[in-house]
Coordinates of C-alpha atoms and ligand atoms in Angstrom, one line a residue:
M11 CA -27.4 2.4 7.4
S12 CA -27.3 -0.2 4.7
E13 CA -26.5 -3.8 5.3
I14 CA -23.1 -3.5 3.8
E15 CA -22.3 -0.4 5.8
K16 CA -23.2 -2.3 8.9
I17 CA -20.7 -5.0 8.0
L18 CA -18.1 -2.4 7.3
K19 CA -18.5 -0.9 10.7
K20 CA -19.0 -4.1 12.6
Y21 CA -16.0 -6.0 11.3
Y22 CA -13.6 -3.3 10.0
G23 CA -14.5 -0.4 12.2
Y24 CA -14.8 2.0 9.3
D25 CA -17.8 4.4 8.9
K26 CA -17.7 5.1 5.2
F27 CA -16.9 3.3 2.0
R28 CA -14.1 4.8 -0.1
K29 CA -14.7 5.7 -3.7
D30 CA -16.4 2.9 -5.7
Q31 CA -16.1 0.2 -2.9
D32 CA -19.9 0.2 -2.3
K33 CA -20.6 0.1 -6.0
I34 CA -18.3 -2.8 -6.6
I35 CA -19.8 -4.7 -3.7
N36 CA -23.3 -4.1 -4.9
S37 CA -22.4 -5.2 -8.4
I38 CA -21.0 -8.5 -7.0
L39 CA -24.1 -9.0 -4.9
D40 CA -26.2 -8.5 -8.0
N41 CA -24.3 -11.5 -9.4
K42 CA -22.3 -9.6 -11.9
D43 CA -18.7 -10.2 -12.9
C44 CA -16.5 -7.2 -12.0
F45 CA -13.2 -5.7 -13.0
A46 CA -11.8 -3.1 -10.6
I47 CA -8.8 -1.0 -11.3
M48 CA -7.9 0.8 -8.1
P49 CA -4.6 2.3 -7.0
T50 CA -2.6 0.6 -4.2
G51 CA -4.0 1.3 -0.9
A52 CA -7.5 2.2 -2.2
G53 CA -9.0 -0.8 -0.4
K54 CA -9.5 -3.5 -3.0
S55 CA -9.7 -6.3 -0.4
I56 CA -12.8 -5.1 1.2
C57 CA -14.5 -5.1 -2.2
Y58 CA -14.5 -8.9 -2.3
Q59 CA -14.3 -9.7 1.4
I60 CA -17.6 -8.1 2.3
P61 CA -19.6 -9.9 -0.5
A62 CA -17.7 -13.1 0.4
L63 CA -19.2 -12.8 3.9
M64 CA -22.7 -12.2 2.5
L65 CA -22.8 -14.8 -0.3
D66 CA -24.0 -18.3 0.4
G67 CA -20.9 -20.5 -0.2
I68 CA -17.2 -19.8 -0.2
T69 CA -15.1 -17.3 -2.0
L70 CA -11.8 -18.4 -3.5
V71 CA -9.2 -15.7 -3.7
V72 CA -6.4 -16.2 -6.2
S73 CA -3.4 -14.4 -5.0
P74 CA 0.1 -14.5 -6.4
L75 CA 2.3 -14.4 -3.3
I76 CA 2.7 -16.6 -0.4
S77 CA 3.6 -13.8 2.0
L78 CA 0.7 -11.7 0.9
M79 CA -1.7 -14.6 1.5
K80 CA -0.7 -15.2 5.0
D81 CA -0.9 -11.6 5.7
Q82 CA -4.4 -11.2 4.4
V83 CA -5.6 -14.3 6.2
D84 CA -4.0 -13.1 9.5
S85 CA -5.7 -9.8 9.0
L86 CA -9.1 -11.4 8.4
N87 CA -8.8 -13.7 11.4
A88 CA -7.8 -10.7 13.6
L89 CA -11.1 -9.1 12.4
G90 CA -13.1 -12.2 13.4
I91 CA -13.6 -13.4 9.8
N92 CA -12.9 -17.0 9.2
A93 CA -10.4 -17.5 6.4
A94 CA -7.7 -19.9 5.4
Y95 CA -5.1 -20.3 2.7
I96 CA -3.4 -23.1 0.9
N97 CA -0.1 -22.8 -1.0
S98 CA 3.2 -24.7 -1.2
S99 CA 4.3 -23.6 2.2
I100 CA 1.9 -26.0 4.0
S101 CA 1.9 -29.8 4.2
I102 CA -0.4 -32.0 2.2
N103 CA -2.1 -33.1 5.4
E104 CA -2.8 -29.5 6.3
V105 CA -4.1 -28.7 2.9
N106 CA -6.5 -31.7 3.2
K107 CA -7.7 -30.5 6.5
R108 CA -8.2 -26.9 5.4
I109 CA -10.2 -28.0 2.4
D110 CA -12.3 -30.3 4.5
D111 CA -13.0 -27.4 6.9
C112 CA -14.1 -25.4 3.9
I113 CA -16.5 -28.2 2.9
S114 CA -18.0 -28.2 6.3
G115 CA -18.6 -24.5 6.0
N116 CA -16.0 -23.3 8.5
Y117 CA -14.5 -20.6 6.2
K118 CA -16.0 -17.8 4.1
L119 CA -12.8 -17.2 2.2
L120 CA -10.1 -19.5 0.9
Y121 CA -6.9 -18.0 -0.5
V122 CA -5.1 -20.1 -3.1
A123 CA -1.9 -19.8 -5.1
P124 CA -2.6 -19.9 -8.8
E125 CA -0.3 -22.9 -9.4
R126 CA -2.5 -24.9 -7.0
I127 CA -5.7 -24.7 -9.0
N128 CA -4.2 -26.6 -11.8
T129 CA -3.5 -29.8 -9.8
E130 CA -5.7 -32.9 -10.3
Y131 CA -5.9 -33.1 -6.6
F132 CA -7.2 -29.7 -6.0
L133 CA -9.8 -30.1 -8.8
S134 CA -11.1 -33.3 -7.3
K135 CA -11.4 -31.8 -3.9
V136 CA -13.1 -28.6 -4.7
K137 CA -15.9 -30.5 -6.5
D138 CA -17.6 -30.7 -3.1
L139 CA -17.3 -27.0 -2.5
N140 CA -20.0 -24.5 -3.1
I141 CA -18.0 -21.8 -4.7
S142 CA -20.0 -18.6 -5.0
M143 CA -17.2 -16.3 -6.2
V144 CA -13.7 -16.4 -7.5
A145 CA -11.8 -13.2 -6.9
V146 CA -8.5 -12.7 -8.8
D147 CA -6.1 -10.4 -7.0
E148 CA -3.3 -8.7 -9.0
A149 CA -5.2 -9.6 -12.1
H150 CA -2.6 -7.9 -14.4
C151 CA -0.4 -11.0 -13.8
V152 CA -2.4 -12.8 -16.5
S153 CA -1.2 -10.5 -19.2
Q154 CA 2.1 -10.7 -21.0
W155 CA 2.0 -7.0 -21.4
G156 CA 2.0 -6.4 -17.7
H157 CA 5.3 -6.2 -15.9
D158 CA 4.5 -9.2 -13.6
F159 CA 3.3 -11.8 -16.0
R160 CA 2.8 -15.2 -14.4
E161 CA 2.3 -18.4 -16.3
S162 CA 0.2 -19.9 -13.6
Y163 CA -2.5 -17.2 -14.0
R164 CA -3.3 -18.8 -17.3
Y165 CA -4.8 -21.7 -15.4
I166 CA -7.5 -19.6 -13.8
Y167 CA -9.9 -19.6 -16.7
P168 CA -9.8 -23.4 -17.4
F169 CA -10.3 -23.9 -13.8
I170 CA -13.5 -21.8 -13.7
E171 CA -14.7 -23.6 -16.8
S172 CA -14.2 -27.0 -15.1
L173 CA -16.6 -26.1 -12.3
E174 CA -20.1 -27.4 -12.4
K175 CA -21.7 -24.1 -11.5
R176 CA -20.0 -20.9 -12.8
P177 CA -19.2 -18.7 -9.9
I178 CA -19.2 -14.9 -10.0
L179 CA -15.8 -13.9 -11.3
T180 CA -14.1 -10.7 -10.1
A181 CA -10.7 -9.3 -11.0
F182 CA -8.6 -6.6 -9.2
T183 CA -5.5 -4.7 -10.1
A184 CA -3.7 -1.4 -9.5
T185 CA -1.9 -1.5 -12.9
A186 CA -3.8 -1.0 -16.0
T187 CA -2.6 0.3 -19.2
E188 CA -5.3 -0.1 -21.9
E189 CA -3.5 -3.1 -23.3
V190 CA -3.4 -4.9 -20.0
R191 CA -7.0 -4.1 -19.2
L192 CA -8.3 -5.6 -22.4
D193 CA -6.1 -8.6 -21.9
V194 CA -7.4 -9.3 -18.4
I195 CA -11.0 -9.2 -19.7
K196 CA -10.2 -11.5 -22.6
L197 CA -8.0 -14.0 -20.8
L198 CA -10.1 -14.4 -17.7
K199 CA -13.2 -14.4 -20.0
L200 CA -15.1 -12.0 -17.7
K201 CA -18.7 -12.1 -18.6
N202 CA -20.0 -8.7 -19.5
P203 CA -18.2 -7.3 -16.5
D204 CA -19.0 -4.1 -14.6
I205 CA -15.8 -2.1 -14.9
Y206 CA -14.6 0.3 -12.2
V207 CA -11.6 2.6 -12.7
T208 CA -11.2 4.4 -9.4
G209 CA -8.6 6.8 -10.6
F210 CA -5.0 6.9 -9.8
D211 CA -4.8 9.7 -7.3
R212 CA -3.3 8.9 -3.9
N213 CA -4.0 12.1 -2.1
N214 CA -2.2 11.2 1.1
L215 CA 1.1 10.9 -0.8
N216 CA 3.3 13.9 -1.1
F217 CA 5.6 13.7 -4.2
K218 CA 8.8 15.5 -4.4
V219 CA 11.8 15.6 -6.8
L220 CA 15.2 16.8 -5.6
R221 CA 18.0 17.4 -8.1
G222 CA 21.6 17.9 -7.5
V223 CA 21.6 17.0 -3.8
N224 CA 24.3 14.8 -2.2
R225 CA 22.2 11.7 -2.0
K226 CA 23.9 10.0 0.9
D227 CA 23.9 13.1 3.1
Y228 CA 20.3 13.8 2.2
I229 CA 19.1 10.3 3.0
M230 CA 21.1 10.3 6.2
K231 CA 19.5 13.6 7.4
Y232 CA 16.1 12.5 6.3
I233 CA 16.0 9.3 8.2
K234 CA 17.5 11.0 11.2
D235 CA 14.6 13.5 11.1
N236 CA 12.1 10.7 10.7
K237 CA 13.7 8.1 12.9
D238 CA 10.4 6.7 14.2
S239 CA 8.9 6.1 10.7
S240 CA 9.2 3.1 8.5
G241 CA 10.6 3.7 5.0
I242 CA 11.8 2.1 1.9
I243 CA 14.9 3.3 0.0
Y244 CA 15.1 2.1 -3.6
A245 CA 18.4 2.1 -5.4
A246 CA 19.1 1.2 -9.0
T247 CA 21.7 -1.5 -8.6
R248 CA 22.7 -4.2 -6.1
K249 CA 26.0 -2.5 -5.7
E250 CA 24.4 0.7 -4.7
V251 CA 22.1 -1.1 -2.3
D252 CA 25.1 -2.7 -0.6
S253 CA 27.0 0.5 -0.3
L254 CA 24.0 2.5 1.1
W255 CA 23.2 -0.3 3.5
T256 CA 26.8 -0.4 4.7
I257 CA 26.9 3.3 5.4
L258 CA 23.5 3.5 7.2
N259 CA 24.3 0.4 9.2
A260 CA 27.6 1.8 10.3
K261 CA 25.8 4.9 11.5
G262 CA 23.7 2.7 13.7
F263 CA 20.3 2.9 11.9
S264 CA 18.1 -0.1 12.1
V265 CA 18.2 -1.0 8.4
E266 CA 17.8 -4.1 6.2
K267 CA 18.8 -4.7 2.6
Y268 CA 17.2 -6.7 -0.1
H269 CA 18.2 -7.5 -3.7
A270 CA 18.1 -10.5 -6.0
G271 CA 21.8 -11.2 -5.4
L272 CA 21.1 -12.3 -1.8
G273 CA 20.1 -15.8 -0.8
I274 CA 16.4 -16.7 -0.4
E275 CA 16.7 -17.0 3.4
E276 CA 18.5 -13.8 3.8
R277 CA 16.0 -11.9 1.7
K278 CA 13.1 -13.5 3.6
L279 CA 14.6 -12.5 6.9
A280 CA 15.2 -8.9 5.8
Q281 CA 11.6 -8.7 4.6
E282 CA 10.2 -10.1 7.8
K283 CA 12.2 -7.8 10.0
F284 CA 10.9 -4.9 8.0
L285 CA 7.3 -6.1 8.0
Y286 CA 7.4 -6.7 11.7
D287 CA 8.8 -3.2 12.5
E288 CA 12.0 -4.7 13.9
S289 CA 13.9 -2.7 11.4
K290 CA 12.5 0.7 10.3
I291 CA 14.2 0.9 7.0
I292 CA 14.9 -1.3 4.1
V293 CA 17.3 -0.5 1.3
A294 CA 16.4 -2.4 -1.9
T295 CA 16.4 -2.8 -5.6
N296 CA 13.1 -3.1 -7.5
A297 CA 13.2 -6.8 -6.7
F298 CA 11.6 -5.8 -3.4
G299 CA 8.0 -5.0 -3.1
M300 CA 5.5 -7.0 -5.0
G301 CA 3.0 -8.2 -2.5
I302 CA 4.3 -6.1 0.3
D303 CA 1.2 -5.2 2.2
K304 CA 2.8 -3.3 5.0
S305 CA 0.4 -0.5 5.6
N306 CA 2.5 1.9 7.7
V307 CA 5.4 2.8 5.3
R308 CA 5.7 6.5 5.8
Y309 CA 8.2 7.3 3.1
V310 CA 9.7 5.9 -0.1
I311 CA 12.9 7.4 -1.2
H312 CA 14.2 6.7 -4.7
N313 CA 18.0 7.1 -4.6
N314 CA 17.9 6.8 -8.4
M315 CA 15.4 7.5 -11.0
P316 CA 13.5 4.4 -12.1
K317 CA 13.0 3.3 -15.7
N318 CA 9.4 4.7 -16.2
I319 CA 6.5 6.3 -14.5
E320 CA 4.6 3.0 -14.1
A321 CA 7.5 1.5 -12.1
Y322 CA 8.0 4.7 -10.2
Y323 CA 4.3 5.0 -9.2
Q324 CA 4.1 1.4 -8.2
E325 CA 7.2 1.6 -6.0
A326 CA 6.4 5.0 -4.5
G327 CA 2.8 3.8 -4.0
R328 CA 4.0 1.4 -1.3
A329 CA 4.0 4.4 1.0
G330 CA 0.8 5.2 2.9
R331 CA -1.4 2.3 2.2
D332 CA -3.2 3.0 5.5
G333 CA -4.2 6.3 4.1
G334 CA -1.9 8.3 6.5
K335 CA 0.2 11.1 5.2
S336 CA 3.4 9.8 3.6
E337 CA 6.3 11.1 1.4
C338 CA 7.6 10.0 -1.9
L339 CA 11.0 11.5 -2.7
L340 CA 13.0 11.1 -5.8
L341 CA 16.6 12.1 -5.8
F342 CA 17.6 12.7 -9.4
A343 CA 21.1 12.8 -10.8
P344 CA 21.9 12.9 -14.5
Q345 CA 23.9 9.6 -14.3
D346 CA 20.6 7.8 -13.7
V347 CA 19.6 8.5 -17.3
V348 CA 22.8 7.1 -18.6
L349 CA 22.3 4.0 -16.5
Q350 CA 18.7 3.4 -17.6
K351 CA 19.6 3.8 -21.2
F352 CA 22.4 1.3 -20.8
L353 CA 19.9 -1.2 -19.2
I354 CA 17.4 -0.7 -22.0
N355 CA 20.1 -1.2 -24.6
Q356 CA 21.3 -4.4 -22.9
N357 CA 17.8 -5.9 -22.9
D358 CA 17.3 -8.8 -25.3
V359 CA 14.1 -7.5 -26.9
S360 CA 12.9 -6.2 -30.2
I361 CA 13.9 -2.8 -31.6
E362 CA 10.2 -1.8 -31.3
R363 CA 10.1 -2.6 -27.7
K364 CA 13.4 -0.7 -27.0
K365 CA 12.0 2.3 -28.8
E366 CA 8.9 2.1 -26.6
E367 CA 11.1 1.9 -23.5
Y368 CA 13.2 4.9 -24.5
R369 CA 10.0 6.8 -25.0
K370 CA 8.7 5.9 -21.5
L371 CA 12.1 6.7 -20.0
Q372 CA 11.8 10.2 -21.4
F373 CA 8.5 10.8 -19.6
M374 CA 10.3 9.8 -16.4
V375 CA 13.2 12.2 -17.1
D376 CA 10.7 15.0 -17.8
Y377 CA 9.0 14.2 -14.5
C378 CA 12.3 15.0 -12.8
H379 CA 12.5 18.4 -14.5
I380 CA 9.1 19.9 -14.6
T381 CA 8.3 22.9 -12.4
G382 CA 4.5 22.3 -12.4
C383 CA 2.5 20.0 -10.3
L384 CA 4.0 16.5 -10.0
R385 CA 0.7 14.8 -9.2
Q386 CA -1.0 16.4 -12.2
Y387 CA 1.8 15.1 -14.4
I388 CA 1.5 11.5 -13.1
L389 CA -2.3 11.5 -13.4
K390 CA -2.2 12.9 -16.9
Y391 CA 0.3 10.3 -17.8
F392 CA -2.1 7.6 -16.8
G393 CA -4.8 9.2 -18.9
E394 CA -6.8 10.8 -16.2
E395 CA -8.9 13.7 -17.4
N396 CA -10.0 16.8 -15.5
V397 CA -7.0 16.9 -13.3
E398 CA -6.4 20.1 -11.2
D399 CA -3.5 22.2 -12.3
S400 CA -2.1 22.4 -8.8
C401 CA -2.6 19.8 -6.1
G402 CA -1.2 21.9 -3.2
N403 CA 0.4 18.8 -1.9
C404 CA 3.6 18.0 -3.9
G405 CA 7.1 19.4 -3.9
N406 CA 6.4 21.7 -6.7
C407 CA 3.1 23.0 -5.4
N408 CA 4.2 23.4 -1.9
S409 CA 7.7 24.8 -2.0
E410 CA 8.1 28.4 -1.7
L411 CA 8.9 29.1 -5.3
E412 CA 10.5 32.1 -6.7
L413 CA 9.7 33.1 -10.3
K414 CA 12.7 33.8 -12.3
D415 CA 12.8 35.1 -15.8
I416 CA 15.3 33.0 -17.8
T417 CA 14.3 34.2 -21.3
I418 CA 17.8 35.4 -22.0
E419 CA 19.4 32.1 -21.0
A420 CA 16.8 30.2 -23.1
Q421 CA 17.6 32.4 -26.1
K422 CA 21.3 31.6 -25.7
I423 CA 20.5 27.9 -25.5
F424 CA 18.1 27.9 -28.5
S425 CA 20.4 29.9 -30.7
C426 CA 23.3 27.5 -29.9
I427 CA 21.1 24.6 -30.8
Y428 CA 20.2 26.3 -34.0
R429 CA 23.8 27.0 -34.9
M430 CA 24.7 23.4 -34.1
K431 CA 22.1 22.4 -36.7
E432 CA 19.9 20.6 -34.3
R433 CA 22.0 17.4 -34.4
F434 CA 23.3 17.1 -30.9
G435 CA 22.2 16.0 -27.5
V436 CA 21.9 18.0 -24.2
G437 CA 25.5 17.3 -23.1
T438 CA 27.2 18.6 -26.2
V439 CA 25.0 21.7 -26.4
A440 CA 25.9 22.5 -22.8
E441 CA 29.6 22.0 -23.5
V442 CA 29.6 24.4 -26.4
L443 CA 27.8 27.0 -24.3
R444 CA 30.3 26.6 -21.5
A445 CA 33.3 26.8 -23.9
S446 CA 34.5 23.2 -23.4
K447 CA 37.8 22.2 -25.0
N448 CA 36.6 18.7 -25.4
K449 CA 37.8 16.9 -28.5
K450 CA 34.4 16.4 -30.1
V451 CA 33.6 20.1 -29.7
L452 CA 37.0 21.2 -31.2
D453 CA 36.8 18.6 -34.0
M454 CA 33.4 19.9 -35.1
K455 CA 34.8 23.5 -34.9
F456 CA 32.1 24.5 -32.5
D457 CA 34.6 26.8 -30.9
E458 CA 34.1 29.0 -33.9
L459 CA 30.4 29.5 -33.3
S460 CA 29.2 32.8 -32.0
T461 CA 27.4 31.0 -29.2
Y462 CA 30.6 29.2 -28.0
G463 CA 31.2 30.1 -24.3
I464 CA 28.3 32.5 -24.0
M465 CA 27.1 30.8 -20.7
K466 CA 30.6 30.5 -19.2
E467 CA 29.4 31.9 -15.9
Y468 CA 27.2 28.8 -15.2
K469 CA 28.4 25.3 -14.2
L470 CA 28.1 22.6 -16.8
Q471 CA 25.5 20.8 -14.7
E472 CA 23.4 24.0 -14.3
I473 CA 23.2 24.4 -18.1
K474 CA 22.2 20.8 -18.6
D475 CA 19.5 21.1 -15.9
M476 CA 18.2 24.2 -17.6
I477 CA 18.1 22.4 -21.0
N478 CA 16.3 19.4 -19.4
M479 CA 13.8 21.7 -17.8
L480 CA 13.2 23.4 -21.2
I481 CA 12.5 19.9 -22.6
A482 CA 10.3 18.9 -19.8
E483 CA 8.3 22.2 -20.1
E484 CA 8.0 21.5 -23.8
Y485 CA 10.0 24.4 -25.1
L486 CA 12.3 21.9 -26.9
N487 CA 11.9 18.5 -28.5
L488 CA 14.0 15.5 -27.9
S489 CA 14.1 13.0 -30.7
G490 CA 15.8 9.7 -31.2
D491 CA 16.3 6.9 -28.8
E492 CA 19.5 6.0 -27.3
F493 CA 21.3 9.2 -28.2
P494 CA 18.5 11.7 -28.4
V495 CA 19.0 15.0 -30.2
V496 CA 17.6 18.4 -29.0
K497 CA 15.4 20.2 -31.5
L498 CA 13.7 23.5 -31.7
K499 CA 9.9 23.9 -31.7
N500 CA 7.7 26.7 -32.9
I501 CA 7.6 28.1 -29.4
S502 CA 11.5 28.2 -29.2
I503 CA 11.5 30.3 -32.4
A504 CA 9.0 32.6 -30.8
V505 CA 11.3 32.9 -27.7
L506 CA 14.2 33.7 -30.0
R507 CA 12.3 36.4 -31.6
G508 CA 11.4 37.9 -28.3
E509 CA 7.7 37.1 -28.6
E510 CA 7.5 34.7 -25.7
K511 CA 9.1 34.8 -22.2
V512 CA 10.4 31.8 -20.3
I513 CA 9.7 31.8 -16.6
Q514 CA 11.3 29.2 -14.3
K515 CA 10.3 28.4 -10.8
V516 CA 13.2 28.0 -8.4
E517 CA 12.8 26.4 -5.1
K518 CA 13.7 27.9 -1.7
R519 CA 14.3 25.1 0.7
K520 CA 13.1 24.9 4.3
A521 CA 14.2 22.6 7.1
K522 CA 11.6 20.2 8.4
K523 CA 10.6 20.1 12.1
V524 CA 10.6 16.8 14.0
K525 CA 7.3 16.1 15.7
D526 CA 7.3 14.7 19.2
D527 CA 4.4 12.4 20.0
N528 CA 4.8 10.5 23.3
L529 CA 1.3 8.9 23.3
F530 CA 1.8 7.6 19.8
E531 CA 5.1 6.0 20.9
A532 CA 3.4 4.5 24.0
L533 CA 0.6 3.0 21.9
R534 CA 3.2 1.6 19.5
V535 CA 4.9 -0.2 22.3
V536 CA 1.5 -1.8 23.3
R537 CA 1.0 -2.8 19.7
M538 CA 4.4 -4.3 19.4
N539 CA 4.0 -6.4 22.5
I540 CA 0.7 -7.8 21.3
A541 CA 2.1 -8.4 17.8
K542 CA 5.0 -10.3 19.3
K543 CA 2.7 -12.4 21.4
E544 CA 0.5 -13.2 18.5
N545 CA 3.3 -13.5 16.1
V546 CA 1.9 -11.2 13.4
P547 CA 3.2 -7.9 12.1
P548 CA 2.1 -4.9 14.2
Y549 CA 0.0 -3.3 11.5
I550 CA -2.3 -6.4 11.6
I551 CA -3.2 -5.4 15.1
F552 CA -4.0 -1.8 14.3
S553 CA -2.7 0.5 11.6
D554 CA -0.7 3.7 12.3
V555 CA -3.8 5.7 11.3
T556 CA -5.8 4.0 13.9
L557 CA -3.2 4.7 16.6
K558 CA -3.0 8.3 15.4
E559 CA -6.8 8.7 15.9
M560 CA -6.5 7.3 19.4
T561 CA -3.9 10.0 20.2
E562 CA -6.3 12.7 19.0
Y563 CA -9.5 11.4 20.6
F564 CA -8.3 9.7 23.7
P565 CA -11.0 7.0 23.7
G566 CA -11.8 6.0 27.3
N567 CA -14.7 3.5 26.9
K568 CA -16.1 0.9 24.5
E569 CA -18.3 3.3 22.6
E570 CA -15.6 5.9 22.1
M571 CA -13.2 3.1 21.1
L572 CA -15.6 1.8 18.5
N573 CA -15.8 5.3 17.0
I574 CA -12.1 5.1 16.2
K575 CA -11.4 4.3 12.5
G576 CA -10.1 0.7 12.3
V577 CA -11.6 -0.6 15.6
G578 CA -14.3 -3.1 15.0
E579 CA -16.1 -5.3 17.5
V580 CA -13.7 -8.2 17.5
K581 CA -10.6 -6.1 17.7
Y582 CA -12.2 -4.1 20.5
S583 CA -12.8 -7.1 22.6
K584 CA -9.3 -8.5 22.0
Y585 CA -7.2 -5.3 22.4
G586 CA -9.5 -2.4 23.5
E587 CA -8.7 -2.7 27.1
E588 CA -4.9 -2.6 26.7
F589 CA -4.9 0.4 24.5
M590 CA -7.4 2.3 26.8
N591 CA -5.1 1.5 29.7
A592 CA -2.1 3.0 27.9
I593 CA -4.1 6.1 27.1
K594 CA -5.3 6.5 30.7
D595 CA -1.7 6.0 31.9
Y596 CA -0.5 8.7 29.6
Q597 CA -3.2 11.1 30.6
G598 CA -2.4 10.5 34.2
K599 CA 1.2 11.2 33.8
N600 CA 0.6 14.3 31.8
Q601 CA -1.6 15.8 34.5
N602 CA 1.2 15.1 37.0
G603 CA 3.5 16.9 34.7
E604 CA 5.8 14.0 34.2
I605 CA 5.8 14.2 30.4
E606 CA 6.4 17.4 28.6
V607 CA 4.6 17.6 25.3
S608 CA 6.0 20.1 23.0
Ligands
ADP3 P1 -5.2 -2.4 -1.8 O1 -5.3 -3.9 -1.9 O2 -6.2 -1.7 -2.7 O3 -3.8 -1.9 -2.0 P2 -6.1 -2.7 0.9 O4 -7.3 -3.5 0.6 O5 -4.9 -3.4 1.4 O6 -5.6 -1.9 -0.4 O7 -6.5 -1.5 1.8 C1 -5.5 -0.5 2.2 C2 -5.8 0.0 3.6 O8 -7.0 0.8 3.5 C3 -6.1 -1.1 4.6 O9 -5.4 -0.7 5.8 C4 -7.6 -1.1 4.8 O10 -8.0 -1.5 6.0 C5 -7.9 0.4 4.6 N1 -9.3 0.7 4.1 C6 -10.0 0.0 3.1 N2 -11.2 0.5 3.0 C7 -11.4 1.5 3.9 C8 -12.5 2.4 4.2 N3 -13.6 2.3 3.6 N4 -12.2 3.3 5.2 C9 -11.0 3.4 5.8 N5 -10.0 2.5 5.6 C10 -10.1 1.6 4.6
ZN4 ZN1 1.1 19.4 -7.0

C-alpha cells in the first residue's frame, strides 16, 4: 500500500482512489500546479486534503460559500483532521485566534472566503504563515463566461503574487466549457499546470425524461413511494415553487421551499432543515443549490425543463454525491419551451448572446425528445469521446421499449412541411395536420393543402411530440431563434421517397416497488441522534452509502467496522460502538422473529 493509500484508509476509511484522485495527489506532491475538472461527487476535496496533510506548512482553501466551508471543516474535524475556516460569519477576535492557531501549526487546512484575502489585515497576518498550497475550489467562479462569476475571485492571483514564497496552486471545478477552462488557467496564472479532466459521467445517477404526465400527481406518487429518501424538486418560477409547496405541505409531506423571493432568514432555515434531514424534501428554483454539499440526496426531480444542458446537469448532479444510486427525473411539458424563450428574450444581453442561448435551449429540448440513451447524449454534449451507445442505466435504455414503425406518420408530416414551404414552426405544422380552424391557418389558406387534416386521428399534442422527436432524432432541422422554423433535410426527402424507414421507441411503464429496510432505518435513527448531539448534519457522521454497507455486512467488531467504506479510525472510535450495538439489537430481534423482513 502506498503512503497516500494508507492515509485514505486511515482517515477516510476508503480502500481505493477514484479515477484520477491519486494522479492529482501525486502531481501536487511533485510540486506541480494542477487544474482538475471533475464532476460533482467525484471526490475533489480528497485531492487537496491528502496533500495538505502531507505537505510541510498549511494549505489555504479558497471556497466561495460560507455554508460550504463550515460543512467541509466539520467533516474534516469529524475525520480527525485539524482544520478551520474564516469568513464574515465569525468575529474579528475569533479570526485572530484562528490565524494565530495556524501560525502555531495547529491546523493543516484553513478555508477562507475569497473576499477575505484582499484585506490588508489578512495580508499582514498571513506573512507569518508557511503556506505550502493554495487550493481554489469552484475555480470557474473566476471566469466571466461561467455561470457563477464572482468578482472576489479576481483577488486570488494578486494575493498569490504578494506572498514571499509562491505556494503550489491548484484549481478545482465541475463546470468547464473550453472557454471557462482557458480563462481559469489564464486568470489564476497557473504555472504549466497538470490538467486532469476526469470525464463527466456519473454512473450512479439514473436519468429519465417523462413527457405528458400530470406533474403534480406524478410528484405526489413519487415522493410517497420514496418517502424515506431526501430529494430536491426544481421548478421554473417562484410561483410554481409556492404552489407545489402548498400542495405537498397540505398533504402532510415534510417539505421546505426555497427561492429568491423569500427572506434571507427564511431561506437559511429551509436550507438547514433540509441539510439536517429534518425535512426530506425541498422545492426550489435554481437559486437553490450552489454549495449544497448534502451527500445523500436520492433524487432530483425537475418539474420544468431548465434553460440548457449545463444547468440541468449541474442541478440534477446534486443527487448521489455519496456515490449511492439516485434518480434524476425531468418532467417535460411543451409550455416549458415557451417560458424559457420568454426568459431569454427578456434578458438584457447582446443579440449574439441570445442566439447562443436559443441554440443551447434547443439541445435541452432535444434531450427531452430523443429515444436513444440519455447519458450518451449528455456526455457527447460535453464533448466526451468514445461514449457507449447504450448505458443500460437511464430511462431510455432501461424501459421496456416497443419499436413502432412511424414511417407513414413521418411522411405525412414531412410532406405537410414541404407544402407549407418550410416557413413555419412545430405548432402551426401540427395544426394543419390536425385540421385546425385557427385564424392563421385559414388566412394562409392552408385548409386548401392536400395535407390538411391528414392526421386528424391524433391529438394535437401527440403530433407536436412526434415532430419534436423527429427534430431530436435529426430527421428534421430547426432554424431560427425565438420562432424557429422546421425544415426538411436530405434524410427527410429519403423518407418521403420511401427509401428510409422511421422507427420510434415507445415506452411501456412499470410501477416501482417500495423497498423495506428496517436496519437501515434503525441506523439512521442512531445517526440522527449523534448528529443532533454534535449539531452537524447527519451525513457528516456517516453517509447513506456507509450505512447501506453496514446493513449488508453487519459489522460486529472493530476490524469488520474498519472494512466498511467510509469508516476510518477516528470515526470508528467516536461512533463505532453505537452503530455496532444497533446492528446487534437488530439481529437479536430478527432471530426472535420480532421484525419481519420482506
Ligand atoms: P466533489 O467536491 O467532487 O463534488 P466530494 O469531495 O464532496 O465531491 O466527494 C463526494 C463524496 O465522495 C464524499 O462523500 C466523499 O467522501 C466520497 N469519496 C471521495 N473519494 C472517495 C473514494 N476514493 N472512495 C469512496 N468515496 C469517496
Ligand atoms: Zn442510457
